[in-house]
PDB file of C-alpha atoms in Angstrom:
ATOM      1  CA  UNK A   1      30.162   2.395  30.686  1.00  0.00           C
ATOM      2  CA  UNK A   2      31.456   5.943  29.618  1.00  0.00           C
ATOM      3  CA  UNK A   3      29.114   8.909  30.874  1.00  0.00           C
ATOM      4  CA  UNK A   4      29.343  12.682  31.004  1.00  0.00           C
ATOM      5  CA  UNK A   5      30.879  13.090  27.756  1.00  0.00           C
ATOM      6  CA  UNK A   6      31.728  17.172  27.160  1.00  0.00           C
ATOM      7  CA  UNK A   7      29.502  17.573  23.841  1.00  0.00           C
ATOM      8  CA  UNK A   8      31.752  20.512  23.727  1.00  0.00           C
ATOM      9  CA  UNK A   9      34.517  18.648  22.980  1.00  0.00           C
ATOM     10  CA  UNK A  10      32.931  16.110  20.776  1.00  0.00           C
ATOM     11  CA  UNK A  11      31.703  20.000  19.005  1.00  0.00           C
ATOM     12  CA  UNK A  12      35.295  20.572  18.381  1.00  0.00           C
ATOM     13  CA  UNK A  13      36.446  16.916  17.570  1.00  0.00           C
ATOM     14  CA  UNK A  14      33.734  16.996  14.425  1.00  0.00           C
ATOM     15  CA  UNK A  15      35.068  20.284  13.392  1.00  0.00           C
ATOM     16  CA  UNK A  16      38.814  19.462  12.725  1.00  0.00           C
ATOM     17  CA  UNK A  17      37.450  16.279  11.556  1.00  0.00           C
ATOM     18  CA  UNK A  18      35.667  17.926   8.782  1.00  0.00           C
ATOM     19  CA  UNK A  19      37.874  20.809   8.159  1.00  0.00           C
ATOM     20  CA  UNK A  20      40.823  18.938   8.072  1.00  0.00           C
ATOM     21  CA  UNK A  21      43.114  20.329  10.573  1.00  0.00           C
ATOM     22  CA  UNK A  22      43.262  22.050  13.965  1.00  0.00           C
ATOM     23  CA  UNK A  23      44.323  25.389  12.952  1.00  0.00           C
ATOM     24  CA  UNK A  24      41.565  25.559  10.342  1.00  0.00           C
ATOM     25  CA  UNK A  25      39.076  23.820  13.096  1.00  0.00           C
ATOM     26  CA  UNK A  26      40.347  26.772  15.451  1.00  0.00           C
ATOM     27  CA  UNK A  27      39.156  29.536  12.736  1.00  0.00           C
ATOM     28  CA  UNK A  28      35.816  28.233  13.044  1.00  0.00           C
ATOM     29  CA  UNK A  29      35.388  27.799  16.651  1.00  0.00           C
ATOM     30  CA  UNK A  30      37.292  31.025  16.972  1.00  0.00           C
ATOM     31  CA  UNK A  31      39.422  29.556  19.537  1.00  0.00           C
ATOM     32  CA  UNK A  32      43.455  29.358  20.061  1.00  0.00           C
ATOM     33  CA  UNK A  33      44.757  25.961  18.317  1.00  0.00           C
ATOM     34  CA  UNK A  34      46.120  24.914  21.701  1.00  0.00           C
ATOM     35  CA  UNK A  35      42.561  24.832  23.415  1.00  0.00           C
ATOM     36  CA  UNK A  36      40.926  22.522  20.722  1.00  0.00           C
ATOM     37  CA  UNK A  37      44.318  20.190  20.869  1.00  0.00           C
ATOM     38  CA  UNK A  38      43.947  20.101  24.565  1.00  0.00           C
ATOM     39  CA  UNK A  39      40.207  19.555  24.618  1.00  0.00           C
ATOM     40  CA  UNK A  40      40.300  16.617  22.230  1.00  0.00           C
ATOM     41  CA  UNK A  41      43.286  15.354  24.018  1.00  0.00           C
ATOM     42  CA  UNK A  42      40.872  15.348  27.093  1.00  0.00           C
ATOM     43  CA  UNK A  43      38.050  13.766  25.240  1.00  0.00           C
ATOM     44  CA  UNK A  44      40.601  10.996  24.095  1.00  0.00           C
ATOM     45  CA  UNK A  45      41.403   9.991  27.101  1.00  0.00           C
ATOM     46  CA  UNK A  46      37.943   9.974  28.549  1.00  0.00           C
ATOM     47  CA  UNK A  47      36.738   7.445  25.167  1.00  0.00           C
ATOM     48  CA  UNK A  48      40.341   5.427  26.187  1.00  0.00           C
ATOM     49  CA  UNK A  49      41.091   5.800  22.757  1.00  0.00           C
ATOM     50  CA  UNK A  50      42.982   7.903  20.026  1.00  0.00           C
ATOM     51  CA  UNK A  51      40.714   9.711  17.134  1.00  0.00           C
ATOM     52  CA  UNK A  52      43.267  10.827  15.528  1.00  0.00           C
ATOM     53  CA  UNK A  53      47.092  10.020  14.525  1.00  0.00           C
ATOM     54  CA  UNK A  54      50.084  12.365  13.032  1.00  0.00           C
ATOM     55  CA  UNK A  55      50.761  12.103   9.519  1.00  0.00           C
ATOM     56  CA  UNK A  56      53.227  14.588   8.607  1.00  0.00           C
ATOM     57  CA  UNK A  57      52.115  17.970   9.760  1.00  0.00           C
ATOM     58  CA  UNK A  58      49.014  17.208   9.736  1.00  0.00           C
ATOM     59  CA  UNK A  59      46.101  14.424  11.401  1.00  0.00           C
ATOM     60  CA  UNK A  60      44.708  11.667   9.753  1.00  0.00           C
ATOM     61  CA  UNK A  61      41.369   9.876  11.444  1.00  0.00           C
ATOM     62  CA  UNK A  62      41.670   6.431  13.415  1.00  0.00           C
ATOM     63  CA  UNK A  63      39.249   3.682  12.272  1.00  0.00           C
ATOM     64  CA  UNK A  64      37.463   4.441  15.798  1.00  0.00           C
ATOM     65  CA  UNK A  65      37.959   8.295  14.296  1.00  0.00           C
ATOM     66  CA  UNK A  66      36.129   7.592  11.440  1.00  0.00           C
ATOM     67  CA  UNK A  67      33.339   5.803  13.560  1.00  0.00           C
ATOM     68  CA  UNK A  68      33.092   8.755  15.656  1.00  0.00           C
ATOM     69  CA  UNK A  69      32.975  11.058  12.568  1.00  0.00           C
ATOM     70  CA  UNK A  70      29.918   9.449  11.740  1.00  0.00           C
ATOM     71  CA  UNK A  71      28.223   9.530  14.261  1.00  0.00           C
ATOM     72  CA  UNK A  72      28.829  13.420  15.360  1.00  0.00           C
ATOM     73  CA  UNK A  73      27.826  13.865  11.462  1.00  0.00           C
ATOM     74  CA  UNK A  74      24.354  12.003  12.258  1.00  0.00           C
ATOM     75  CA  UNK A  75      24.562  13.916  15.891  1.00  0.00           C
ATOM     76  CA  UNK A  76      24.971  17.383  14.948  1.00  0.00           C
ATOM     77  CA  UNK A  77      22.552  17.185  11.718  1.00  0.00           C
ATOM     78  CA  UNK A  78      19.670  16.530  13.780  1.00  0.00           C
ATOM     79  CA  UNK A  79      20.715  19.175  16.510  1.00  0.00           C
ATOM     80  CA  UNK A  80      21.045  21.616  13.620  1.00  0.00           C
ATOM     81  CA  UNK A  81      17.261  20.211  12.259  1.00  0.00           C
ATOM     82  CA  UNK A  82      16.287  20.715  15.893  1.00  0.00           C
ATOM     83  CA  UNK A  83      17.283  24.280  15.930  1.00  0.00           C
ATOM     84  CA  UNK A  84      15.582  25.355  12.803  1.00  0.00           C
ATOM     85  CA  UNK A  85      12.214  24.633  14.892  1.00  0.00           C
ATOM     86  CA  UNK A  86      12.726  26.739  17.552  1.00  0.00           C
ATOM     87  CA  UNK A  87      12.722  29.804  14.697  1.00  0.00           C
ATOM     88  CA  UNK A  88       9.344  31.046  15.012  1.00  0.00           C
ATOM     89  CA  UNK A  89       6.195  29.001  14.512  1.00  0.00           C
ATOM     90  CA  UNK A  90       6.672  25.441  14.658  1.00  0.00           C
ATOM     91  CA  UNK A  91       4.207  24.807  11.754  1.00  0.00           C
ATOM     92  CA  UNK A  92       6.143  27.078   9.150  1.00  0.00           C
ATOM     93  CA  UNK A  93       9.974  26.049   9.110  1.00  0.00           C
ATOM     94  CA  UNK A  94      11.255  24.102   6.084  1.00  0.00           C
ATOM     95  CA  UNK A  95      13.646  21.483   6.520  1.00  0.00           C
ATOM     96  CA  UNK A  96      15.118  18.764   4.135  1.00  0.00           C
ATOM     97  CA  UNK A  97      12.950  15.309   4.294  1.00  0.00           C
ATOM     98  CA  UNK A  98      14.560  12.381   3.590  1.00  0.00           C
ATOM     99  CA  UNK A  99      12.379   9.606   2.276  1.00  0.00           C
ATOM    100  CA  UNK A 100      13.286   5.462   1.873  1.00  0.00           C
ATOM    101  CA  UNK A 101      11.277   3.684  -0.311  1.00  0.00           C
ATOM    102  CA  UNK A 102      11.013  -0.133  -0.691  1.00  0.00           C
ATOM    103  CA  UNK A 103      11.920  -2.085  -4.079  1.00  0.00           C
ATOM    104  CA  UNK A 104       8.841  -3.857  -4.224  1.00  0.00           C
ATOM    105  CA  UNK A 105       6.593  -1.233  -3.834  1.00  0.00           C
ATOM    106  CA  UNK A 106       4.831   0.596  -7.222  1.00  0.00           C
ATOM    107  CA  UNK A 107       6.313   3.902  -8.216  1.00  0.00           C
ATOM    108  CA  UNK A 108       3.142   5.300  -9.708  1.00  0.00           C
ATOM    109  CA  UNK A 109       1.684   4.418  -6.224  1.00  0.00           C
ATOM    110  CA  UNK A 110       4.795   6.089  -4.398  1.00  0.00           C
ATOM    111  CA  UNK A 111       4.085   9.322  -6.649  1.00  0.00           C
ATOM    112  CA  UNK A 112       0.559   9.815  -5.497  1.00  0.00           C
ATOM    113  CA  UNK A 113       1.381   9.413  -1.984  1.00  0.00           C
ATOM    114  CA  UNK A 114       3.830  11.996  -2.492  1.00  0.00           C
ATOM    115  CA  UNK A 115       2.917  14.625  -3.908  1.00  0.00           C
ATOM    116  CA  UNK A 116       1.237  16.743  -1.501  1.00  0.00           C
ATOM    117  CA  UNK A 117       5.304  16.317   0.428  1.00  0.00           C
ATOM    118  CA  UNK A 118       6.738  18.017  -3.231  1.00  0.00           C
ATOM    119  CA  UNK A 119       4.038  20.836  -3.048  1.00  0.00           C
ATOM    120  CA  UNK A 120       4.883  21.193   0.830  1.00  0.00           C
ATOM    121  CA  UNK A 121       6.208  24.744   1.031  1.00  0.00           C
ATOM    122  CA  UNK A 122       7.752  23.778   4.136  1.00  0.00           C
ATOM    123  CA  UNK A 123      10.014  21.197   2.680  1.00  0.00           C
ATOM    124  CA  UNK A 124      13.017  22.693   0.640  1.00  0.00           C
ATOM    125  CA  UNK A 125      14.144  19.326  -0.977  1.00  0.00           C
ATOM    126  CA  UNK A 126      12.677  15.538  -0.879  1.00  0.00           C
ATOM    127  CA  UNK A 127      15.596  13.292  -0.832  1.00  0.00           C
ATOM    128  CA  UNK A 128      14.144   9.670  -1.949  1.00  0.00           C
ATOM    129  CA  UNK A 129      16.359   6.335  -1.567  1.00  0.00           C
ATOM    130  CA  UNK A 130      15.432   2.820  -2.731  1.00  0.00           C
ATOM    131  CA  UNK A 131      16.536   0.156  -1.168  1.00  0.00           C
ATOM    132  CA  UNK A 132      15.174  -3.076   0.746  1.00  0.00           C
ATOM    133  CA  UNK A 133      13.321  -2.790   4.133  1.00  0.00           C
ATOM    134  CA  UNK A 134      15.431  -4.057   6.301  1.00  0.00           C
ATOM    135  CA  UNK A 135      18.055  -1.831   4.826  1.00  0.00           C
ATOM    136  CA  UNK A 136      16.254   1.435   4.790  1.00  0.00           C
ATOM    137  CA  UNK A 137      14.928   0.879   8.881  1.00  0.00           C
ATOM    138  CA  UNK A 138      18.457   0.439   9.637  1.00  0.00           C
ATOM    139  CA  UNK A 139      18.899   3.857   8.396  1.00  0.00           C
ATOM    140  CA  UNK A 140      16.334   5.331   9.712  1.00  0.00           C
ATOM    141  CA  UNK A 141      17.407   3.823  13.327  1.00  0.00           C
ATOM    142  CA  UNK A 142      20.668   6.169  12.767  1.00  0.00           C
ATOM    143  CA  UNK A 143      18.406   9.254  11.767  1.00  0.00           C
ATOM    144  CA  UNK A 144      19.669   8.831   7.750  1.00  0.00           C
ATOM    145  CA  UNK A 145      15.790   8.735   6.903  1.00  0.00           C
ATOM    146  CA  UNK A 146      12.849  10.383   8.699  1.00  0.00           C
ATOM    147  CA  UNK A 147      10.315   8.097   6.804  1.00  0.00           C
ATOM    148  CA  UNK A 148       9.885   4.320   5.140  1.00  0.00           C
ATOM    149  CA  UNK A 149       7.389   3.391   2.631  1.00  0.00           C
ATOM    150  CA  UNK A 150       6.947  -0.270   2.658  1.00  0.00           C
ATOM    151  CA  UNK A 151       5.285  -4.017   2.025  1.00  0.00           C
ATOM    152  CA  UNK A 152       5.664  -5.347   5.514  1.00  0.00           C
ATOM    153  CA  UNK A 153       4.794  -4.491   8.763  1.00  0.00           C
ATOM    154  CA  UNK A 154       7.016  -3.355  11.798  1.00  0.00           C
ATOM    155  CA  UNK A 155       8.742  -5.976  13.117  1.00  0.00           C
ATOM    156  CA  UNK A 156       7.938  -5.858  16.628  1.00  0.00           C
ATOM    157  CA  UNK A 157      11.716  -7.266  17.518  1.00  0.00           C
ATOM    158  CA  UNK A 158      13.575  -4.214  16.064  1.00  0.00           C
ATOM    159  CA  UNK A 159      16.252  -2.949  18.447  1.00  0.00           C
ATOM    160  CA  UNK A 160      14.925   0.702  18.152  1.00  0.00           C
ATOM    161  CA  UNK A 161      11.553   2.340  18.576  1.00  0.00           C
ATOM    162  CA  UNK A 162       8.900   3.809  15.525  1.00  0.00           C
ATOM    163  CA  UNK A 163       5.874   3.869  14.903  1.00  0.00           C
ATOM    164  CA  UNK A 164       3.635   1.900  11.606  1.00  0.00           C
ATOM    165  CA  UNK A 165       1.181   3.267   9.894  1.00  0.00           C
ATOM    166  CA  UNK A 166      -0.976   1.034   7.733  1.00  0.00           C
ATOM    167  CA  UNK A 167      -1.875   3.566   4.544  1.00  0.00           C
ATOM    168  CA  UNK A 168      -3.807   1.608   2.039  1.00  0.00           C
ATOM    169  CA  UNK A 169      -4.040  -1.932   0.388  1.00  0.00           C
ATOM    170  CA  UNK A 170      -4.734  -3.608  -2.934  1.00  0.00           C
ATOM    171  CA  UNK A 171      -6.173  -6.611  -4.354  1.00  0.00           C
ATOM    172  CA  UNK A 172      -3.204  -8.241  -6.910  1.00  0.00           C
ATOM    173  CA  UNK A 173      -3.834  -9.661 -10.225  1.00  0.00           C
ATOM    174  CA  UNK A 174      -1.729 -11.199 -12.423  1.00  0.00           C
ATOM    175  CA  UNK A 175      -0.246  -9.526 -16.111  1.00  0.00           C
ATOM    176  CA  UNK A 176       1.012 -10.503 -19.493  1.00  0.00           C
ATOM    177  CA  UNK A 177       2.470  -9.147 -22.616  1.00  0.00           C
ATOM    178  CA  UNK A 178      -0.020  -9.838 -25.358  1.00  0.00           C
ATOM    179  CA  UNK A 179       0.639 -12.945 -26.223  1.00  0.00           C
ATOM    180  CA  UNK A 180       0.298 -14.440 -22.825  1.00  0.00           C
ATOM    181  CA  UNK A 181      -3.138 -12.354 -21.983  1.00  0.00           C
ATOM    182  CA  UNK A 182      -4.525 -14.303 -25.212  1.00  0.00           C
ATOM    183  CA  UNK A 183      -3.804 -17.810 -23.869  1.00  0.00           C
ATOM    184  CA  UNK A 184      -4.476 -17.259 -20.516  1.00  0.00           C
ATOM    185  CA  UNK A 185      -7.067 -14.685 -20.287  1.00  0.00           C
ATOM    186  CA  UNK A 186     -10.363 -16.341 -21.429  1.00  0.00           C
ATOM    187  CA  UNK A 187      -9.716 -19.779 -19.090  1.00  0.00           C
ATOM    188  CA  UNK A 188      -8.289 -17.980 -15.904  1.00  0.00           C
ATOM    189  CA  UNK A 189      -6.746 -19.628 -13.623  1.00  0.00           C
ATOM    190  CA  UNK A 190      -6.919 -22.764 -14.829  1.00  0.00           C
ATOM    191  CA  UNK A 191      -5.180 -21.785 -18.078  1.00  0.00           C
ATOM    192  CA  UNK A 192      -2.153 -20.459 -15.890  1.00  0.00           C
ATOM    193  CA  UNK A 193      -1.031 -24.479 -15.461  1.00  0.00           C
ATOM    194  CA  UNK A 194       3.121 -25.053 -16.352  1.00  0.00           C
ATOM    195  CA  UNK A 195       3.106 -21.307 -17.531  1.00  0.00           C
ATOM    196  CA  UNK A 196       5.754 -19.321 -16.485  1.00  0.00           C
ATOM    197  CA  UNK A 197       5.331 -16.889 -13.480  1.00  0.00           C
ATOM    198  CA  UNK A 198       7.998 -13.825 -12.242  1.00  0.00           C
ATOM    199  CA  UNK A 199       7.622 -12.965  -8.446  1.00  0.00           C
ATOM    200  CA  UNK A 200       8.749 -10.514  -5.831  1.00  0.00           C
ATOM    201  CA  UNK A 201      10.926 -11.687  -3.625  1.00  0.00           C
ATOM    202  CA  UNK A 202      10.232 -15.014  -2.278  1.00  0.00           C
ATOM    203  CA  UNK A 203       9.709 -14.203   1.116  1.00  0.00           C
ATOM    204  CA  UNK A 204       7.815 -10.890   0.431  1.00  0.00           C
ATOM    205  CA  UNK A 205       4.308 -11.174   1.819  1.00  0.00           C
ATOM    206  CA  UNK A 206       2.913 -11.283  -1.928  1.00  0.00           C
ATOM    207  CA  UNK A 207       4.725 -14.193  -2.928  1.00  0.00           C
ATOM    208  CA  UNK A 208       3.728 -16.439   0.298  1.00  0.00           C
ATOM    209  CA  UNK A 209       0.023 -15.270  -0.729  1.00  0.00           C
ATOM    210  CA  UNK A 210       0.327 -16.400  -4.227  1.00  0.00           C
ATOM    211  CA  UNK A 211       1.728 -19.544  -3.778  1.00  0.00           C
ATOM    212  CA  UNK A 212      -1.054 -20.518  -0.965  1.00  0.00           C
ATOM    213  CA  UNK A 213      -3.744 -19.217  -3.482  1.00  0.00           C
ATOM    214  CA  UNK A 214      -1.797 -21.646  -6.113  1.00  0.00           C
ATOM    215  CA  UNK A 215      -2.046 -24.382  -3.717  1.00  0.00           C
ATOM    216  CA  UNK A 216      -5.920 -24.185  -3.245  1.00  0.00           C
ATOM    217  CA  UNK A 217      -6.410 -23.658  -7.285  1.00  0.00           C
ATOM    218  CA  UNK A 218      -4.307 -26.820  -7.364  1.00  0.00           C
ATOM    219  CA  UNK A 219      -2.463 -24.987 -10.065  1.00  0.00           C
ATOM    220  CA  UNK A 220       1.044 -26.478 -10.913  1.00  0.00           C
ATOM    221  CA  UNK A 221       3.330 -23.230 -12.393  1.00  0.00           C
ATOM    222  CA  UNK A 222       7.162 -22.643 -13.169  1.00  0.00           C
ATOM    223  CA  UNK A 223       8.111 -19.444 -11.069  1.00  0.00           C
ATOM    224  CA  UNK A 224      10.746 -17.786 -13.398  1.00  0.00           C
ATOM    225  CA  UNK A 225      12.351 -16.131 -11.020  1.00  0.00           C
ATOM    226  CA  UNK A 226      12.326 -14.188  -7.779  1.00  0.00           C
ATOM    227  CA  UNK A 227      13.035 -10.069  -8.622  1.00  0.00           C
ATOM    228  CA  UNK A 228      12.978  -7.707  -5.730  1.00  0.00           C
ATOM    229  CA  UNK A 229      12.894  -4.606  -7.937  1.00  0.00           C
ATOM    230  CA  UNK A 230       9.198  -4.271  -9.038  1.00  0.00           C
ATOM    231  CA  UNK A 231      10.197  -2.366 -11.845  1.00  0.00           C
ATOM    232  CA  UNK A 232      12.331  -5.378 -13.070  1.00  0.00           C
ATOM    233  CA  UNK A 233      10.246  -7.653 -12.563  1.00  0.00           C
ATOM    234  CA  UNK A 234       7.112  -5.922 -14.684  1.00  0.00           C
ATOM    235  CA  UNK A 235       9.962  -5.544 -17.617  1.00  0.00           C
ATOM    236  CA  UNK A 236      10.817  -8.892 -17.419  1.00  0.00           C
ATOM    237  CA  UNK A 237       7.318  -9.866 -17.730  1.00  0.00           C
ATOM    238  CA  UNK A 238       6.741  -7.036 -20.534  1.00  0.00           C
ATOM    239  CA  UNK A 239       9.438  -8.824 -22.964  1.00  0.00           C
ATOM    240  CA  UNK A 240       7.383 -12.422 -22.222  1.00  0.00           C
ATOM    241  CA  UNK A 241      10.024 -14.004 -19.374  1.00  0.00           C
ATOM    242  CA  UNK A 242       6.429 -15.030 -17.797  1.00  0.00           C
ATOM    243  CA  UNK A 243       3.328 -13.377 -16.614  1.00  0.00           C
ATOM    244  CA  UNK A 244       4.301 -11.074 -12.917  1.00  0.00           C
ATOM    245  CA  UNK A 245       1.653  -9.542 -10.414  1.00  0.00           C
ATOM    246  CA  UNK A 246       1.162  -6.387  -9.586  1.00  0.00           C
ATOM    247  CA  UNK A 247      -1.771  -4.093  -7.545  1.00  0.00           C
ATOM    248  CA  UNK A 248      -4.810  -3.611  -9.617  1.00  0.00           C
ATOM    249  CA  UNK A 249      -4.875  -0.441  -7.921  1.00  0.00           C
ATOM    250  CA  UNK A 250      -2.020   0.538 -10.398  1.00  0.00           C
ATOM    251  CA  UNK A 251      -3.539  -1.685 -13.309  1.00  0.00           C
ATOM    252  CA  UNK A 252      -3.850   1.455 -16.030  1.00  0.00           C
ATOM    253  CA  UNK A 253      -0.537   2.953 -15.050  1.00  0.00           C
ATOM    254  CA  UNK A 254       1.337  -0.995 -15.317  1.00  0.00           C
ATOM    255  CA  UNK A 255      -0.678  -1.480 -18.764  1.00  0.00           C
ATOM    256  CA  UNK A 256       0.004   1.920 -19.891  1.00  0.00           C
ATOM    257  CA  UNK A 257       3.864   1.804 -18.691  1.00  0.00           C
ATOM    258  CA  UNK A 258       4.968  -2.004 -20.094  1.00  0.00           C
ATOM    259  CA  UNK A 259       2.591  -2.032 -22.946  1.00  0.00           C
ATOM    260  CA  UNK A 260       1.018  -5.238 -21.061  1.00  0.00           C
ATOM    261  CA  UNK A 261      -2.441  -6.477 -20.357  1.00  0.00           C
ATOM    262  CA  UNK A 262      -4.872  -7.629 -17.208  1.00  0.00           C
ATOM    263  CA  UNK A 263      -4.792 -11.287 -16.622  1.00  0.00           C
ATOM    264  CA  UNK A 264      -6.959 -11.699 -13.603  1.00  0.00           C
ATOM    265  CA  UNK A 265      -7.643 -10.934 -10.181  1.00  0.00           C
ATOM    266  CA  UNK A 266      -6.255 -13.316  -7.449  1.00  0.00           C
ATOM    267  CA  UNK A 267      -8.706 -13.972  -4.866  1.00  0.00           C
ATOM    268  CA  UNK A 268      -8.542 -12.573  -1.410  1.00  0.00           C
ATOM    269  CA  UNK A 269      -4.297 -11.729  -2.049  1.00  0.00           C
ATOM    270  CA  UNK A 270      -4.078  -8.392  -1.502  1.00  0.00           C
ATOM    271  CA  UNK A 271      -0.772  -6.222  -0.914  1.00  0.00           C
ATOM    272  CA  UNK A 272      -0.435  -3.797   1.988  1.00  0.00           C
ATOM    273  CA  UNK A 273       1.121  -0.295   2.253  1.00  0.00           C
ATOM    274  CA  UNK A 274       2.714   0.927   5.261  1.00  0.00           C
ATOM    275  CA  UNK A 275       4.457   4.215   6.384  1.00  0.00           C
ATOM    276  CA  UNK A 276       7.484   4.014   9.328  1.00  0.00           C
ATOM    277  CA  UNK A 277       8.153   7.252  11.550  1.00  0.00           C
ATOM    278  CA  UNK A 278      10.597   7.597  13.922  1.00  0.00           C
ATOM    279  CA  UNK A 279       9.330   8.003  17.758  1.00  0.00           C
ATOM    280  CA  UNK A 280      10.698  12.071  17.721  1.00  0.00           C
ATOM    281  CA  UNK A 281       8.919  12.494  14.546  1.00  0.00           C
ATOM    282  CA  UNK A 282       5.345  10.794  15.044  1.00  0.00           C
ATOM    283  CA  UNK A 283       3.833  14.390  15.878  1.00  0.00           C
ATOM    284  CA  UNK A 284       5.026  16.726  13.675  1.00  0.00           C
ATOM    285  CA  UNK A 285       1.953  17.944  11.380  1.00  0.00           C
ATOM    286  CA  UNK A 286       3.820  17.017   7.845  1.00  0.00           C
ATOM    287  CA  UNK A 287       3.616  13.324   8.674  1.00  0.00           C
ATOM    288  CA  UNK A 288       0.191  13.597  10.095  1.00  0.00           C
ATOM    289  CA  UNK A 289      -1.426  15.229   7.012  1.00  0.00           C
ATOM    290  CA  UNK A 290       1.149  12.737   4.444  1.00  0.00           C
ATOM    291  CA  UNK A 291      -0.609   9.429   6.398  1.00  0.00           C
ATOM    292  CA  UNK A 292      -3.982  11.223   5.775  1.00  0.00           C
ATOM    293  CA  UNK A 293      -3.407  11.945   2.670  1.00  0.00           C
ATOM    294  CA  UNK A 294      -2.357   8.469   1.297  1.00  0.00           C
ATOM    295  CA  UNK A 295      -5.062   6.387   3.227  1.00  0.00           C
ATOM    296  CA  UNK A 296      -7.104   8.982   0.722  1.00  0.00           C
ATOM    297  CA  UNK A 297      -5.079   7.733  -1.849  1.00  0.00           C
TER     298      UNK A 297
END
């Protein structure tokens, strides 16, 4: 196992890594060329392998280079984001959040929960990223997002540590264009027999709820298809592909939005909202007031 690496040199490896070259890397560090080419040369042979190769007069990045870049990019961000707290009072320094945000999960939902981070005057910009859970906890793992909104809860064998946050839930019911709410509406559920139904993905909690609640209706119905975008899948159901769920929570918004009406309520089915923060993060005030402030919600 390789200890007592010289962050120093791993300092000046990311440099010429980003700037290109040693002699422009050298400008920066405002050290002689022959230093940082020595000092990398050192921390090459302490890794046991080469981070960068000759290609004409000037250095090109091994594959292990370019693993390494990444890293000392993920490395040296969060030193940098560490040393913008130590300016003054911890409560008042701005920093950059970045937020990832599950497919399934409603945007006019998302919105309210947050707000109170886009009127944050100590957050200069809220970076937001879609993507699928598993994805976007991978990313945080690597410190590429300091916060996950999501369906699911933690799974407790994760490889890294953070903390969940349960923020809210909501009861689902089930939506139509207008010609489905008028055959289905007046004799729910038992009108929803053979009628076509468009579902999250299938092994989203929501979906394994709404085919056990199927089961006990003893309703028979052809699922549609499976959509992991929630967006998609309440279009889809807007232009009459089948009748979708969503949180009745979110019912005036979803009618509003797709121009689509309330079906019914599915008993005892309910989605859940949680919020994902990294171990270094679970203190800071910002995420303390944003879980407040969406259990509120």
């Amino acid at each position: 196992m390789i200890t007592n690496i010289n962050y120093n040199h791993l300092y000046y490896f990311w440099q010429v890594s980003k700037h290109g070259s040693i002699a422009a890397a050298s400008k920066i560090l405002n050290l002689t060329p022959q230093t940082v080419s020595s000092q990398i040369t050192n921390l090459e042979q302490r890794l046991g392998k080469p981070l960068f190769v000759r290609r004409g007069r000037g250095l090109q990045l091994t594959e292990f280079g370019h693993v390494t870049q990444q890293y000392t990019n993920d490395m040296f961000a969060i030193a940098h984001e560490w040393l913008e707290t130590t300016q003054g009072d911890t409560t008042q320094y701005s920093r950059t959040l970045k937020v990832g945000i599950s497919d399934v999960l409603p945007k006019s939902l998302v919105s309210k929960w947050l707000a109170p981070l886009i009127n944050n005057d100590r957050i200069t910009n809220l970076h937001c990223i879609d993507g699928q859970q598993d994805e976007l906890l991978a990313q945080m793992a690597i410190h590429k997002l300091d916060l996950v909104l999501a369906d699911k809860p933690l799974d407790t064998t994760l490889p890294f540590k953070a903390f969940c946050h349960e923020i809210g839930k909501s009861q689902i019911a089930l939506f139509g264009n207008e010609t489905w709410h008028s055959q289905l509406h007046k004799q729910f559920p038992q009108s929803l027999n053979n009628k076509p139904l468009v579902l999250p993905a299938k092994e989203s909690p929501v979906a394994r709820a709404i085919y056990y609640w199927l089961q006990e209706q003893d309703i028979e119905m052809t699922i549609a298809g499976h959509v992991d975008d929630s967006a998609l899948m309440k279009s889809l159901g807007e232009q009459g592909f089948g009748i979708f769920p969503a949180p009745i929570l979110v019912r005036a918004e979803v009618e509003r939005h797709y121009g689509v009406n309330y079906i019914g309520t599915i008993d005892n089915v309910y989605q859940h909202y949680y919020a994902f923060t990294p171990d270094r993060l679970i203190k800071d005030s910002i995420y303390d007031e944003f879980i407040k402030h969406a259990q509120m919600t």
